[in-house]
Coordinates of C-alpha atoms in Angstrom, one line a residue:
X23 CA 6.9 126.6 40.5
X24 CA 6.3 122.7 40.1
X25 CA 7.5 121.8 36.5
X26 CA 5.7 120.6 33.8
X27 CA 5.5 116.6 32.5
X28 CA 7.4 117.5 29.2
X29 CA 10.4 119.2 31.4
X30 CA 10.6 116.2 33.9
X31 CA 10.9 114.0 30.3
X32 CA 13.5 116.0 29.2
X33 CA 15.4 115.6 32.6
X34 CA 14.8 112.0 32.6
X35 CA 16.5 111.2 29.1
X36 CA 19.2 113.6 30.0
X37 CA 19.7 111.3 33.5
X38 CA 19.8 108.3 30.9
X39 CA 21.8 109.6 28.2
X40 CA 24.3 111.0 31.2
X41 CA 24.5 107.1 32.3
X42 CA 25.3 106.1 28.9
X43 CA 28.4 108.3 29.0
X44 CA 29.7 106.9 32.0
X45 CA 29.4 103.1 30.8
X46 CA 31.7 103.7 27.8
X47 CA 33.8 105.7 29.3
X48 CA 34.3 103.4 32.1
X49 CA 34.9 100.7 29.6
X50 CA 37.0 102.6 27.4
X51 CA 39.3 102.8 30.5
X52 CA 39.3 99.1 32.0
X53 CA 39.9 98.4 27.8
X54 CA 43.1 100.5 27.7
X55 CA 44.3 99.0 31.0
X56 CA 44.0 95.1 30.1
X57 CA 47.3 93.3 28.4
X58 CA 46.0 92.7 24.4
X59 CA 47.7 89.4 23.6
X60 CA 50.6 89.2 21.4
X61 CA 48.6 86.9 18.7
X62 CA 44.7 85.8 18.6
X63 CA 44.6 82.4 17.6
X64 CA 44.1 81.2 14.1
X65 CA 40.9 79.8 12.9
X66 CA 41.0 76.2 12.3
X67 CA 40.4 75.1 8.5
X68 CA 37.5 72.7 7.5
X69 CA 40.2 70.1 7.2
X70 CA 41.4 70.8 11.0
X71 CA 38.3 70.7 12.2
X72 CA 37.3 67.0 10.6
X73 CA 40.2 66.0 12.1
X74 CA 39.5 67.0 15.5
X75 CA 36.1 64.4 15.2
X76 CA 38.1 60.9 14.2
X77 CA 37.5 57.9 16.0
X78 CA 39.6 54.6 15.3
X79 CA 40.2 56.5 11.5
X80 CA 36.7 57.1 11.3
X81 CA 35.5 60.9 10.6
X82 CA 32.7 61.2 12.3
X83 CA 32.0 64.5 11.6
X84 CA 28.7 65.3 9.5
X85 CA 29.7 64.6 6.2
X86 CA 27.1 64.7 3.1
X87 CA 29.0 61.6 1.7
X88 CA 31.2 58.7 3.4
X89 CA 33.5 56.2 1.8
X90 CA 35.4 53.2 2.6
X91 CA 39.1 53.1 1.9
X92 CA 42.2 50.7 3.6
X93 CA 44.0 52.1 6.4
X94 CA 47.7 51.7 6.3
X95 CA 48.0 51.3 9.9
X96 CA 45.0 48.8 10.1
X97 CA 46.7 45.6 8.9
X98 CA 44.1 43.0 7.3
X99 CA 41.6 45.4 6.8
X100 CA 38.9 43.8 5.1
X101 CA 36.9 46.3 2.6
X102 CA 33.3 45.9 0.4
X103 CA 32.2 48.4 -2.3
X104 CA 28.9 46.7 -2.0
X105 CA 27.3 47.9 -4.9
X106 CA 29.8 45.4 -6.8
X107 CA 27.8 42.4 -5.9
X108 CA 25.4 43.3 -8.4
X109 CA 25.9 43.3 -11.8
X110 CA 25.7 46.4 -14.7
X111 CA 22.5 45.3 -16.1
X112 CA 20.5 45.2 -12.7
X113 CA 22.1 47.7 -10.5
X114 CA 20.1 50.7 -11.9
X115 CA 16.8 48.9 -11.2
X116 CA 18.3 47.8 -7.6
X117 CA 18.9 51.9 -6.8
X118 CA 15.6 52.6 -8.1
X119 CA 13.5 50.3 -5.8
X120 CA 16.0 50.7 -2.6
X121 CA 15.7 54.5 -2.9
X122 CA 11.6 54.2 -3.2
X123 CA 12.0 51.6 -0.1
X124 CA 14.4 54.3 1.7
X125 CA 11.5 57.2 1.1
X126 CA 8.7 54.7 2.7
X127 CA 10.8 54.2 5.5
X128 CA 11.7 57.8 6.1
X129 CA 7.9 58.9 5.5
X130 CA 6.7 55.8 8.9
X131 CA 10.1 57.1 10.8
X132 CA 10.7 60.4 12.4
X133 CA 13.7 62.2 11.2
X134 CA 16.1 63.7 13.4
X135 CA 15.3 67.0 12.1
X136 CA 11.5 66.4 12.5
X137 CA 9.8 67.7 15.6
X138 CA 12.9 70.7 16.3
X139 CA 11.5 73.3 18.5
X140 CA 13.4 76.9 18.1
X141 CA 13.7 79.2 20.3
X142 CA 12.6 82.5 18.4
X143 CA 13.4 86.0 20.8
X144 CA 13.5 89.1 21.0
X145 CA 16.4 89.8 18.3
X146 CA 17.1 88.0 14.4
X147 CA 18.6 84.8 15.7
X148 CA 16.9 81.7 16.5
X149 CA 18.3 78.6 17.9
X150 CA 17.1 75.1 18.5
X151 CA 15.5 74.5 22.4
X152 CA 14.7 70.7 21.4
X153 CA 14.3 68.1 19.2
X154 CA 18.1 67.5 17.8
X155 CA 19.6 64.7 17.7
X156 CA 23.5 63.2 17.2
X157 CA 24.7 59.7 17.4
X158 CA 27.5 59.0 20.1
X159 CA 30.5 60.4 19.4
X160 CA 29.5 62.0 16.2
X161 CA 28.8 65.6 15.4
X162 CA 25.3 67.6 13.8
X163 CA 24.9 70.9 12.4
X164 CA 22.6 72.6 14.5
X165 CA 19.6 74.4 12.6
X166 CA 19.9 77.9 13.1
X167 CA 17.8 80.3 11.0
X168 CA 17.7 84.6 11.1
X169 CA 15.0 86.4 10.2
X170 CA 14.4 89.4 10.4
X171 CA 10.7 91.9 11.1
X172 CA 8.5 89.2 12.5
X173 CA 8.0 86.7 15.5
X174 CA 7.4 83.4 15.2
X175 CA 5.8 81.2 17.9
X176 CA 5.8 77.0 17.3
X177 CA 3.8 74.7 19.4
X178 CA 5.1 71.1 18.0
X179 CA 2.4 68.7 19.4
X180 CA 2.5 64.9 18.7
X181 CA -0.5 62.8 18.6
X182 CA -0.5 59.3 19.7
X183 CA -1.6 56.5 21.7
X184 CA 0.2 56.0 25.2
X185 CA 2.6 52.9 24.6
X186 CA 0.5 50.0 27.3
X187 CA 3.3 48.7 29.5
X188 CA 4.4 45.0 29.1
X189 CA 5.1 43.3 32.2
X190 CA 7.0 39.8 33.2
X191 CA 6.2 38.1 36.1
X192 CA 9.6 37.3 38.3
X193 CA 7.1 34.9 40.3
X194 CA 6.9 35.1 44.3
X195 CA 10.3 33.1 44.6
X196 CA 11.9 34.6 41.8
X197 CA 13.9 32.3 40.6
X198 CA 16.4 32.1 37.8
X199 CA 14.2 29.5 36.1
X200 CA 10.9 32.3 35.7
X201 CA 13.1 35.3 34.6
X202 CA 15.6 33.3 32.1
X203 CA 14.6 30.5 29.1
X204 CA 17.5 29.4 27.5
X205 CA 17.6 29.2 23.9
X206 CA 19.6 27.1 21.4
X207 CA 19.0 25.9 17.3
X208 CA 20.4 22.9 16.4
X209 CA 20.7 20.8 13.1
X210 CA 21.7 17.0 12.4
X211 CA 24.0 17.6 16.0
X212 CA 21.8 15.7 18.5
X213 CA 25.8 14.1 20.3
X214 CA 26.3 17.5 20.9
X215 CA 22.9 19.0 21.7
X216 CA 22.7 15.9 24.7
X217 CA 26.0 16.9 25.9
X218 CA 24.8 20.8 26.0
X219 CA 21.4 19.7 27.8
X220 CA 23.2 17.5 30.4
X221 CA 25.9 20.2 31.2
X222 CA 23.4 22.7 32.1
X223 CA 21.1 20.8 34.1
X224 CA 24.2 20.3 36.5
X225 CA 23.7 23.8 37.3
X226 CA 19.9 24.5 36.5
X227 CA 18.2 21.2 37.1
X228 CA 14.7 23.3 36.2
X229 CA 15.4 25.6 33.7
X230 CA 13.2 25.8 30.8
X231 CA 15.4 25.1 27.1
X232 CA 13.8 26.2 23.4
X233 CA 15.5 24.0 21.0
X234 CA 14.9 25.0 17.7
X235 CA 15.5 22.1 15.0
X236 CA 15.5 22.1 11.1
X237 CA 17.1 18.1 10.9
X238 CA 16.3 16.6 7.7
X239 CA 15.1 13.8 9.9
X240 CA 14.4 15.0 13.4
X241 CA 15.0 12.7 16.6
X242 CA 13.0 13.5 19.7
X243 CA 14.9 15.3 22.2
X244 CA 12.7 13.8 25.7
X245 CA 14.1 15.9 28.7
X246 CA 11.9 17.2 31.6
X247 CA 11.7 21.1 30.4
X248 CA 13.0 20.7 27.1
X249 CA 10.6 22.2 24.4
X250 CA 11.5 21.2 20.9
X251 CA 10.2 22.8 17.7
X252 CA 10.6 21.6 13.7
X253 CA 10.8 23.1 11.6
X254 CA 11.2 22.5 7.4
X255 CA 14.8 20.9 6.3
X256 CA 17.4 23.3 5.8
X257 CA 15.3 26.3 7.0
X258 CA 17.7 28.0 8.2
X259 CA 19.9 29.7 11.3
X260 CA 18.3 33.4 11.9
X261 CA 14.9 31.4 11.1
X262 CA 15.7 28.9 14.0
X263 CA 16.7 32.1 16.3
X264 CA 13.2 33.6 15.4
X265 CA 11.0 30.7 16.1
X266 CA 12.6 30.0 19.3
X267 CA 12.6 33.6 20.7
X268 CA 9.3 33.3 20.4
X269 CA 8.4 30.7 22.3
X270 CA 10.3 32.8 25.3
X271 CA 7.4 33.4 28.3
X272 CA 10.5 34.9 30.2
X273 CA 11.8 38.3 31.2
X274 CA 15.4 37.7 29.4
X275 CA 16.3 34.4 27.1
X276 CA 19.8 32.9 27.0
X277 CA 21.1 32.6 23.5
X278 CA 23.7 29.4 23.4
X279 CA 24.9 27.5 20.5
X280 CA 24.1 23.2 20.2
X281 CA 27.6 22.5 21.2
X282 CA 28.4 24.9 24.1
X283 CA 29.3 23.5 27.5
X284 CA 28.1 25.1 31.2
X285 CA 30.8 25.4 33.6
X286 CA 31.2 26.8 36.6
X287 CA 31.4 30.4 35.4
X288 CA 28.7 30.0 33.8
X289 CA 26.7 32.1 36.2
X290 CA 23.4 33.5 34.7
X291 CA 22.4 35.2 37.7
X292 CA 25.6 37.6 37.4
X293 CA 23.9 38.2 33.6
X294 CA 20.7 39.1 34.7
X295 CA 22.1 41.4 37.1
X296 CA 23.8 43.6 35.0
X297 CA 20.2 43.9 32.6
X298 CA 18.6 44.5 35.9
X299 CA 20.6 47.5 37.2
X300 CA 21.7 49.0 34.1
X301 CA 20.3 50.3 30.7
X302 CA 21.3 47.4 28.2
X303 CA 19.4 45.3 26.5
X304 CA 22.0 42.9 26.0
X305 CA 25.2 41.6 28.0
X306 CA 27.6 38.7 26.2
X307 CA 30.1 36.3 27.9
X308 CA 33.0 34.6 27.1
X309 CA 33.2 31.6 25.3
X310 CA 36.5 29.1 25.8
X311 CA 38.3 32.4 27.7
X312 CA 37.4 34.8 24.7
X313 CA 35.8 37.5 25.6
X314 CA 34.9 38.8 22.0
X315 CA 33.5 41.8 21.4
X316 CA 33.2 44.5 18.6
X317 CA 31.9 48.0 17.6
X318 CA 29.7 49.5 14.9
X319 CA 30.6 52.4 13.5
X320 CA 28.1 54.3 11.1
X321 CA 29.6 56.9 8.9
X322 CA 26.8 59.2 7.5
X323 CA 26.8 59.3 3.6
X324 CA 24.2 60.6 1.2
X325 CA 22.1 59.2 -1.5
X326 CA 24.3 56.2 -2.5
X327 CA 24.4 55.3 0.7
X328 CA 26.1 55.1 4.9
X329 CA 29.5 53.5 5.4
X330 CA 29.8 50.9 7.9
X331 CA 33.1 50.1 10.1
X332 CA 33.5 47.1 11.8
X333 CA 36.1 47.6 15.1
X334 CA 37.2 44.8 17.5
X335 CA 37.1 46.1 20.9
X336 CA 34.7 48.5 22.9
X337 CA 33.5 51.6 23.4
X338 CA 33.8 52.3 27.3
X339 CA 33.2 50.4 30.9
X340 CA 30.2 49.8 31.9
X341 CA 29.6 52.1 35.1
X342 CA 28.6 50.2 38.6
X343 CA 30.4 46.3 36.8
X344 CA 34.4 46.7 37.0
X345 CA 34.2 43.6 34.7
X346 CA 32.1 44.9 31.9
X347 CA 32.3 47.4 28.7
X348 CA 29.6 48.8 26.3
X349 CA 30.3 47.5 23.1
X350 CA 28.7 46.9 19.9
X351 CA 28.0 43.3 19.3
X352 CA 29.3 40.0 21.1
X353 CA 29.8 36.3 21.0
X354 CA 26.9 33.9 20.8
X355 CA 26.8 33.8 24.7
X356 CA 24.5 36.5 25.7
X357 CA 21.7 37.4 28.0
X358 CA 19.2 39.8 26.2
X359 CA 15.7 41.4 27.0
X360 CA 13.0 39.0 25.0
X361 CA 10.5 42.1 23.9
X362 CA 13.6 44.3 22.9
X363 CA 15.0 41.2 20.6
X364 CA 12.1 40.7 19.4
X365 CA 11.4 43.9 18.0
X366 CA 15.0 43.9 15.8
X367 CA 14.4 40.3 15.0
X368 CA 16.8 37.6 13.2
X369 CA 16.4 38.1 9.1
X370 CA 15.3 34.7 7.7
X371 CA 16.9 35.4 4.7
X372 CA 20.7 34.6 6.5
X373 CA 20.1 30.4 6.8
X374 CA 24.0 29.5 7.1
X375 CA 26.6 31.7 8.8
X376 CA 25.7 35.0 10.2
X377 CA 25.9 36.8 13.2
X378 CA 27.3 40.4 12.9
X379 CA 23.8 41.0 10.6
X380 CA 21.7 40.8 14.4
X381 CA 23.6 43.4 15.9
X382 CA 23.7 45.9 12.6
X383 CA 20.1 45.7 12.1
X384 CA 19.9 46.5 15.7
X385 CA 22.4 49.1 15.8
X386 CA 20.4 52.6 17.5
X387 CA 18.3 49.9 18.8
X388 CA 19.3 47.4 21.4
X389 CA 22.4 48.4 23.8
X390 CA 25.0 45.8 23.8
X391 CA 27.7 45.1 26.4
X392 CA 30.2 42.4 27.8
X393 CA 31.6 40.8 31.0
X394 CA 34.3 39.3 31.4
X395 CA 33.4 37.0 34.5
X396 CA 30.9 35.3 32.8
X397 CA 31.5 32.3 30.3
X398 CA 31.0 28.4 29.1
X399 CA 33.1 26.3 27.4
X400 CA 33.2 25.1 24.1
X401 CA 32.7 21.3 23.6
X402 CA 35.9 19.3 21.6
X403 CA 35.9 19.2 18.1
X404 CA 36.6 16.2 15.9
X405 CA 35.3 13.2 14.7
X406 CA 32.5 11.3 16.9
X407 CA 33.1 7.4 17.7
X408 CA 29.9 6.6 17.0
X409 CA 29.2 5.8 13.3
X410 CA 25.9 7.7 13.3
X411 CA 26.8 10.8 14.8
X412 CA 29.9 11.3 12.6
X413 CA 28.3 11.1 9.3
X414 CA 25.8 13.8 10.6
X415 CA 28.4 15.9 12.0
X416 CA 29.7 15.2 8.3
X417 CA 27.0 16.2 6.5
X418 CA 26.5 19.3 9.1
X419 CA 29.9 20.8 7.9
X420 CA 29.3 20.1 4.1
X421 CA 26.3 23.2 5.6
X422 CA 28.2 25.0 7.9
X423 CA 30.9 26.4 5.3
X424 CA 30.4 29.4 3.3
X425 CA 29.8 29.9 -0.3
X426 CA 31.0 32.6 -2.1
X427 CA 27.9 33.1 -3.5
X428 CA 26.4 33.2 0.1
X429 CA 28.8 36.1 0.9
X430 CA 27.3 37.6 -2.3
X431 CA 24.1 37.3 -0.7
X432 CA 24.6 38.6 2.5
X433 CA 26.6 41.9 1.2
X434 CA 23.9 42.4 -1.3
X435 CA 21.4 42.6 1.7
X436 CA 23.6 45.0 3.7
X437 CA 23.4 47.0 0.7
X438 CA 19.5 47.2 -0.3
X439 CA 18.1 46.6 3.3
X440 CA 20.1 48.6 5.7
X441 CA 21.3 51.0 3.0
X442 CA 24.7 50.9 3.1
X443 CA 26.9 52.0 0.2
X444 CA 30.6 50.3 1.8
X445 CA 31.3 48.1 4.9
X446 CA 34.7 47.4 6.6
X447 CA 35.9 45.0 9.2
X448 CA 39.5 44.6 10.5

């Protein structure tokens, strides 16, 4: 007698509940057979943990405040509060206006929590599918939420114009002289600017130089492919950088300083190589056999600010160039993508000594590396025989050293502009 839809259910869950059984109890058996260990291990305190995420005594771990202290085992360590280069009576106002910049700049930016796509299944737990985002060697809590009774589906969509592509003509013979202008700023120094110019022509009679030139009284500098610009008196040395980077037509310019030397390691190709084949957007030299280089570390804080850790050294070779690392900043011998310069830019507001400020408001945005078979020399220094050249020399380094109250300046800046709370260098 064929048996009805309600019995062959009932046989069916019995099947199913019979196979149930059978998994646990098969389980329950492989369980009782496998070794328990002796000890499970601890769990590692907060502390622990932290500790697992330093980098050259940095904690890198997501923190929701940083601060800058000396490091016994980092001898000379150099450290700024920055906030003490203001004084009582206009530091509260300083805050205010820097936190109501920092809320403008966060509102044009995207976060790195904006634009997180989770993954929402089946079961309470979601988890993030895309969107997060960690600096190198540093650590992010992941945004996880539970809920509980409903599905949630999220379509993040971005609207935008297509960025146009920007394009620089190598020319049919592609030669070094249409992919590389070399660039240079000079003031009062025209002994040591000719001797520059006359050095590099040995090895690149066509090149085209920028000279950039804020003389109180400016001498023509006539060369074949030598295009000079003035500028006001005392205008300044990131202003000089600026105005001559912008005169660049080329692929890559060649930053040099006025009293530089070519030699015979002074190989640009080998430069442009390394831009061509790898991701960076800029690759230093040596200079006199010093191959300087440093790294920028950024420390997370919270309202009163990041910390910022100057390191000498680098972070890792460079992959595919035995004779090159990935670093954080360089010497003022480098080889560097015009349009991706160009968007960090050189502040105007550093007109003496500066250099590190480049490469920190360019940290996250330009990758920076070094070679080590790649360099000038550095013309001699003293007095000049003739009369004219050494009072300008003279009256060059009455400009060329720092003022305390310069220093002032420039920490203030790190402090309202890239919103920094403590820097320190060793």
């Amino acid at each position: 007698m064929p048996r009805s839809r309600s019995d062959l259910l009932k046989l069916l869950v019995k099947f199913v509940l019979l196979g149930f059984v059978c998994y646990f109890m098969t389980a329950w058996f492989f369980l009782r057979k496998r070794e328990i260990p002796a000890f499970l291990p601890a769990f590692h305190s907060t502390k622990s943990i932290k500790n697992l995420f330093l980098y050259d005594g940095i904690s890198l771990f997501q923190n929701k405040s940083c601060s800058c202290q000396n490091m016994k085992d980092m001898k000379g360590m150099q450290v700024y509060q920055l906030q003490d280069n203001f004084s009582p009576d206009e530091i509260k106002f300083v805050q205010e206006r820097r936190m109501m910049e920092l809320s403008h700049f966060q509102s044009r930016y995207v976060s790195k929590y904006q634009n997180i796509l989770l993954a929402v299944p089946d079961c309470p737990l979601s988890y993030p599918i895309h969107g997060v985002k960690v600096m190198p060697l540093h650590t992010v809590l992941i945004p996880v939420t539970l809920k509980l009774g409903s599905h949630e589906v999220q379509f993040p969509v971005v609207i935008q114009q297509p960025s146009i592509a920007k394009l620089y003509d190598p020319g049919a013979d592609k030669k070094i002289s249409s992919v590389v202008t070399i660039c240079t700023k000079t003031f009062l120094r025209y002994h040591k600017l000719r001797i520059l110019i006359k050095s590099i022509r040995q090895y690149y009679p066509s090149i085209t130089i920028i000279v950039a030139d804020d003389s109180e009284t400016p001498e023509n500098v006539q060369e074949p492919n030598v295009e000079q610009y003035f500028m006001p008196f005392g205008k300044g040395w990131f202003a000089g950088r600026n105005l001559a980077v912008s005169q660049v037509t080329t692929k890559y310019f060649l930053w040099i300083d006025d009293d530089f030397l070519f030699n015979e390691k002074t190989k640009i190709e080998k430069m442009v190589d390394v831009l061509e084949k790898t991701n960076l957007d800029v690759v230093g030299g040596g200079v006199n056999g010093n191959f300087f280089s440093f790294k920028l570390l950024l420390e997370e804080g919270g309202e009163d600010g990041d910390c910022l850790h100057w390191r000498s050294g680098s972070y890792h070779p460079l992959e595919g160039f035995p004779n090159c690392v990935v670093t954080g900043g360089v010497v003022n011998f480098f080889l560097a993508h015009t349009e991706k310069v160009r968007s960090v830019g050189f502040d105007p507001k550093h007109q003496r000594v500066a250099h590190t400020e480049f490469f920190i408001d360019g940290l996250g945005t330009l990758l920076v590396g070094s070679c080590r078979d790649v360099s000038v020399s550095h013309q001699k220094k003293g007095k000049p025989s003739d009369p004219k050249a050494a009072d300008m020399q003279k009256t060059y380094d009455t400009f060329r050293t720092e003022r305390q109250d310069q220093v002032r300046h420039k920490l203030a800046l790190l402090y309202f502009k890239n919103h920094l709370k403590c820097f320190t260098r060793t």
